[in-house]
Tab-separated table of C-alpha atoms in Angstrom:
chain	number	residue	atom	x	y	z
A	1	MET	CA	-0.002	-0.002	0.001
A	2	ASP	CA	1.254	3.459	-0.908
A	3	GLY	CA	0.411	6.670	0.948
A	4	GLY	CA	-0.879	7.461	4.404
A	5	ARG	CA	-4.204	6.999	6.089
A	6	PRO	CA	-7.237	8.872	4.743
A	7	ALA	CA	-8.289	12.028	6.611
A	8	ASP	CA	-10.046	11.486	9.926
A	9	ASP	CA	-13.402	12.678	8.595
A	10	VAL	CA	-13.145	10.185	5.736
A	11	VAL	CA	-12.478	7.316	8.148
A	12	LEU	CA	-15.298	8.469	10.421
A	13	GLY	CA	-17.538	8.637	7.366
A	14	MET	CA	-16.791	4.966	6.705
A	15	VAL	CA	-17.665	4.173	10.337
A	16	ALA	CA	-20.899	6.155	10.113
A	17	ALA	CA	-21.934	4.482	6.852
A	18	GLN	CA	-21.312	0.955	8.093
A	19	LEU	CA	-22.926	1.489	11.508
A	20	GLY	CA	-25.895	3.194	9.878
A	21	ALA	CA	-26.398	0.221	7.570
A	22	ALA	CA	-26.009	-2.273	10.439
A	23	MET	CA	-28.449	-0.435	12.699
A	24	GLY	CA	-30.890	0.809	10.097
A	25	ALA	CA	-30.599	4.243	11.679
A	26	PRO	CA	-28.808	7.403	10.549
A	27	TRP	CA	-25.222	8.131	11.578
A	28	GLU	CA	-23.332	11.255	10.525
A	29	VAL	CA	-19.923	12.870	10.955
A	30	ARG	CA	-19.929	16.014	13.050
A	31	ASP	CA	-17.822	17.642	15.768
A	32	GLY	CA	-14.915	15.279	15.116
A	33	MET	CA	-16.905	12.087	15.657
A	34	ALA	CA	-19.267	9.673	13.987
A	35	LYS	CA	-22.531	10.503	15.737
A	36	GLY	CA	-25.373	8.039	15.956
A	37	PRO	CA	-28.847	7.946	17.466
A	38	GLY	CA	-29.275	9.296	20.978
A	39	THR	CA	-25.996	9.441	22.897
A	40	LEU	CA	-24.053	7.015	20.670
A	41	ALA	CA	-20.791	8.050	19.019
A	42	VAL	CA	-17.509	6.679	17.708
A	43	VAL	CA	-14.284	8.665	17.953
A	44	LEU	CA	-10.779	7.986	16.719
A	45	GLY	CA	-8.454	7.214	19.602
A	46	ALA	CA	-4.790	8.082	19.924
A	47	ASP	CA	-2.763	5.920	17.531
A	48	HIS	CA	-0.234	3.828	19.453
A	49	THR	CA	1.578	2.374	16.410
A	50	GLY	CA	2.143	5.157	13.875
A	51	ARG	CA	1.162	2.800	11.037
A	52	PRO	CA	-1.303	4.189	8.470
A	53	SER	CA	-3.034	0.802	8.288
A	54	HIS	CA	-3.899	0.918	12.003
A	55	LEU	CA	-7.023	2.456	13.543
A	56	ASP	CA	-7.856	3.091	17.198
A	57	LEU	CA	-11.636	3.295	17.549
A	58	ASP	CA	-13.594	4.205	20.684
A	59	PHE	CA	-17.297	3.325	20.744
A	60	VAL	CA	-18.945	5.729	23.201
A	61	LEU	CA	-22.362	4.676	24.476
A	62	ASN	CA	-23.046	7.990	26.196
A	63	VAL	CA	-21.189	11.081	25.001
A	64	ASP	CA	-22.195	12.845	28.220
A	65	ARG	CA	-20.417	10.178	30.294
A	66	PRO	CA	-17.536	8.989	28.111
A	67	ARG	CA	-15.314	7.821	30.966
A	68	GLU	CA	-17.716	5.093	32.066
A	69	THR	CA	-19.210	4.183	28.705
A	70	THR	CA	-16.318	4.061	26.221
A	71	ILE	CA	-15.356	0.701	24.707
A	72	SER	CA	-11.902	0.987	23.155
A	73	ASP	CA	-10.325	-1.222	20.520
A	74	CYS	CA	-7.805	-1.129	17.688
A	75	VAL	CA	-7.685	-2.823	14.312
A	76	THR	CA	-5.363	-3.114	11.325
A	77	GLY	CA	-6.612	-3.249	7.747
A	78	TYR	CA	-5.072	-4.391	4.479
A	79	GLY	CA	-5.548	-3.554	0.819
A	80	SER	CA	-3.890	-1.922	-2.180
A	81	THR	CA	-4.928	1.681	-1.466
A	82	PRO	CA	-5.273	3.722	1.755
A	83	GLU	CA	-9.036	3.859	1.236
A	84	GLN	CA	-9.289	0.076	0.842
A	85	VAL	CA	-7.164	-0.459	3.939
A	86	ALA	CA	-9.275	1.872	6.077
A	87	ALA	CA	-12.568	0.459	4.796
A	88	GLN	CA	-11.429	-3.110	5.435
A	89	ALA	CA	-10.258	-2.203	8.954
A	90	VAL	CA	-13.608	-0.599	9.760
A	91	ARG	CA	-15.438	-3.640	8.389
A	92	MET	CA	-13.355	-5.992	10.537
A	93	TRP	CA	-13.956	-3.815	13.601
A	94	LEU	CA	-17.698	-3.809	12.942
A	95	ASP	CA	-17.820	-7.598	12.468
A	96	THR	CA	-16.111	-8.230	15.821
A	97	THR	CA	-16.137	-5.296	18.247
A	98	GLY	CA	-19.064	-3.520	16.673
A	99	SER	CA	-21.196	-6.652	16.658
A	100	ALA	CA	-20.715	-7.076	20.413
A	101	VAL	CA	-21.635	-3.445	21.124
A	102	LEU	CA	-24.656	-3.529	18.813
A	103	GLU	CA	-25.848	-6.671	20.571
A	104	LEU	CA	-25.580	-4.836	23.896
A	105	LEU	CA	-27.972	-2.245	22.481
A	106	VAL	CA	-30.601	-4.637	21.094
A	107	GLN	CA	-30.239	-7.672	23.420
A	108	ASP	CA	-31.900	-10.094	20.996
A	109	GLY	CA	-29.056	-12.308	19.765
A	110	SER	CA	-29.096	-10.876	16.256
A	111	HIS	CA	-25.543	-9.478	16.316
A	112	ALA	CA	-23.595	-11.628	18.779
A	113	ALA	CA	-23.835	-14.457	21.312
A	114	HIS	CA	-24.593	-14.125	25.027
A	115	PHE	CA	-22.913	-16.175	27.751
A	116	ALA	CA	-24.314	-16.089	31.271
A	117	PRO	CA	-21.898	-15.996	34.264
A	118	GLY	CA	-22.287	-19.739	34.821
A	119	ASP	CA	-22.069	-20.818	31.184
A	120	PRO	CA	-19.187	-23.305	30.692
A	121	ASP	CA	-18.202	-21.511	27.470
A	122	GLY	CA	-18.162	-18.062	29.095
A	123	LEU	CA	-16.081	-16.235	31.692
A	124	PRO	CA	-16.955	-17.145	35.293
A	125	GLY	CA	-18.743	-14.366	37.160
A	126	TRP	CA	-19.444	-12.218	34.095
A	127	HIS	CA	-22.247	-11.781	31.612
A	128	ALA	CA	-20.352	-11.805	28.301
A	129	ILE	CA	-21.341	-10.844	24.772
A	130	HIS	CA	-19.103	-12.629	22.270
A	131	GLY	CA	-18.725	-10.759	18.985
A	132	GLY	CA	-18.075	-12.326	15.627
A	133	ILE	CA	-14.875	-14.208	14.781
A	134	ASN	CA	-13.129	-12.745	11.767
A	135	GLY	CA	-10.381	-14.533	9.865
A	136	TRP	CA	-7.976	-13.967	7.001
A	137	GLY	CA	-4.817	-15.423	5.552
A	138	VAL	CA	-3.003	-16.774	2.511
A	139	GLY	CA	-2.686	-20.320	1.192
A	140	ASP	CA	-4.670	-23.536	1.432
A	141	GLU	CA	-5.056	-23.116	5.219
A	142	HIS	CA	-5.918	-19.417	5.145
A	143	ASP	CA	-9.030	-19.947	7.283
A	144	ALA	CA	-7.646	-22.647	9.593
A	145	VAL	CA	-7.325	-20.462	12.698
A	146	GLN	CA	-10.765	-18.901	12.225
A	147	ARG	CA	-12.368	-22.344	11.840
A	148	TRP	CA	-10.582	-23.527	14.981
A	149	ALA	CA	-11.730	-20.462	16.925
A	150	VAL	CA	-15.347	-21.027	15.915
A	151	GLN	CA	-15.161	-24.614	17.199
A	152	HIS	CA	-13.476	-23.899	20.554
A	153	ALA	CA	-14.535	-21.855	23.579
A	154	LEU	CA	-11.899	-19.142	23.965
A	155	LEU	CA	-12.842	-17.578	27.292
A	156	PRO	CA	-12.491	-20.497	29.764
A	157	PRO	CA	-8.763	-21.126	29.053
A	158	LEU	CA	-8.062	-17.434	29.719
A	159	ALA	CA	-10.118	-17.127	32.916
A	160	SER	CA	-7.334	-17.659	35.458
A	161	SER	CA	-4.913	-15.302	33.692
A	162	LEU	CA	-7.575	-12.568	33.560
A	163	LYS	CA	-8.280	-12.558	37.299
A	164	GLY	CA	-7.721	-9.061	38.644
A	165	ALA	CA	-7.232	-7.641	35.154
A	166	PHE	CA	-10.311	-5.426	35.047
A	167	ASP	CA	-10.371	-1.849	36.295
A	168	ARG	CA	-14.152	-1.504	36.229
A	169	GLU	CA	-17.151	-3.675	37.022
A	170	GLN	CA	-18.985	-3.323	33.720
A	171	LEU	CA	-18.429	-2.768	30.001
A	172	VAL	CA	-14.956	-4.318	29.828
A	173	GLY	CA	-13.735	-4.976	26.294
A	174	VAL	CA	-11.461	-7.970	25.620
A	175	LYS	CA	-9.912	-8.400	22.161
A	176	LEU	CA	-8.254	-11.615	20.994
A	177	PHE	CA	-5.982	-11.626	17.948
A	178	PHE	CA	-3.893	-14.682	17.100
A	179	GLY	CA	-2.413	-16.742	14.287
A	180	GLY	CA	0.588	-16.919	12.027
A	181	GLY	CA	2.464	-19.318	9.774
A	182	GLN	CA	5.822	-20.059	8.185
A	183	GLY	CA	7.639	-19.997	11.509
A	184	SER	CA	6.125	-16.856	12.995
A	185	GLU	CA	3.036	-16.257	15.087
A	186	VAL	CA	1.265	-13.706	17.232
A	187	ALA	CA	-1.113	-14.072	20.168
A	188	GLU	CA	-2.459	-10.893	21.714
A	189	VAL	CA	-5.164	-10.235	24.281
A	190	ARG	CA	-6.071	-6.608	24.957
A	191	VAL	CA	-8.216	-5.579	27.916
A	192	GLY	CA	-9.716	-2.122	27.610
A	193	GLY	CA	-7.386	-1.484	24.677
A	194	VAL	CA	-4.229	-2.382	26.652
A	195	CYS	CA	-2.184	-5.507	26.001
A	196	HIS	CA	-2.450	-8.073	28.822
A	197	ASP	CA	0.722	-10.178	28.931
A	198	ALA	CA	-0.499	-13.109	31.028
A	199	ALA	CA	-3.662	-13.611	28.979
A	200	SER	CA	-1.651	-13.255	25.750
A	201	GLU	CA	0.683	-16.022	26.935
A	202	ALA	CA	-2.303	-18.217	27.763
A	203	LEU	CA	-3.740	-17.630	24.306
A	204	ALA	CA	-0.383	-18.476	22.720
A	205	GLY	CA	-0.410	-21.793	24.584
A	206	LEU	CA	-3.658	-23.003	23.055
A	207	GLY	CA	-3.736	-25.586	20.285
A	208	TRP	CA	-4.824	-23.463	17.361
A	209	PRO	CA	-3.386	-24.439	13.948
A	210	ARG	CA	0.049	-23.282	12.811
A	211	PRO	CA	0.079	-23.581	8.999
A	212	GLU	CA	3.336	-24.786	7.476
A	213	ARG	CA	2.652	-22.799	4.300
A	214	GLY	CA	1.005	-19.411	4.018
A	215	PHE	CA	-0.536	-17.942	7.149
A	216	SER	CA	-3.843	-17.739	8.979
A	217	TYR	CA	-5.173	-15.286	11.594
A	218	ALA	CA	-8.329	-14.828	13.640
A	219	ARG	CA	-9.695	-11.891	15.564
A	220	THR	CA	-12.642	-11.582	17.923
A	221	PHE	CA	-13.948	-9.310	20.670
A	222	VAL	CA	-15.822	-10.031	23.889
A	223	LEU	CA	-17.737	-7.411	25.833
A	224	LEU	CA	-17.985	-8.224	29.534
A	225	VAL	CA	-21.211	-6.465	30.428
A	226	HIS	CA	-21.318	-6.784	34.209
A	227	GLN	CA	-20.284	-8.990	37.094
A	228	ASP	CA	-22.872	-11.399	38.449
A	229	GLU	CA	-21.704	-14.291	40.606
A	230	ASP	CA	-25.146	-15.900	40.360
């Protein structure tokens, strides 16, 4: 890809268009944000990589109370032009992070899956909304990691490493990004937008496929809605 990232308003316009289509409600760009119905908004966060293919996106549920209601995440796109890269990154964010947040708003199972605090596939003590699992890669096994992730519960193996990791009692975002091939791999868990080393090590220790040729990656996002020991 040649060139830098599109202007912020262009990226926010992509966010507004895709969220508007997903929600069936108007979103627009104004005041430096993508503004949706009611108190909803998405803002571009501070870039922590300096790469034009990387986006930091903050979904704000209540613009009047951003500190308590912001769900932060980051995503990297790919493509042959800056516009394609940004659009693909926004699409991936919407399919994973966005789907979890939209499900929080509608609560009907149409965007993502719910796991109660006692569900064996969930995270003990938390009501969790599990967003979509996105995958990409190159070669005959390009979708191997995504297929594995769909077939395996990802939260239970991370539960012990995530104890004490949360700085608030509701609306905690957990991103999982992992995969690789040809002798290299990555496993990253981010909690509230910040890399969590112990959980990342636990994710790296799981038995997801390591293609010998090409590469394969998966990404997903879980929104921990609130604690509930019952």
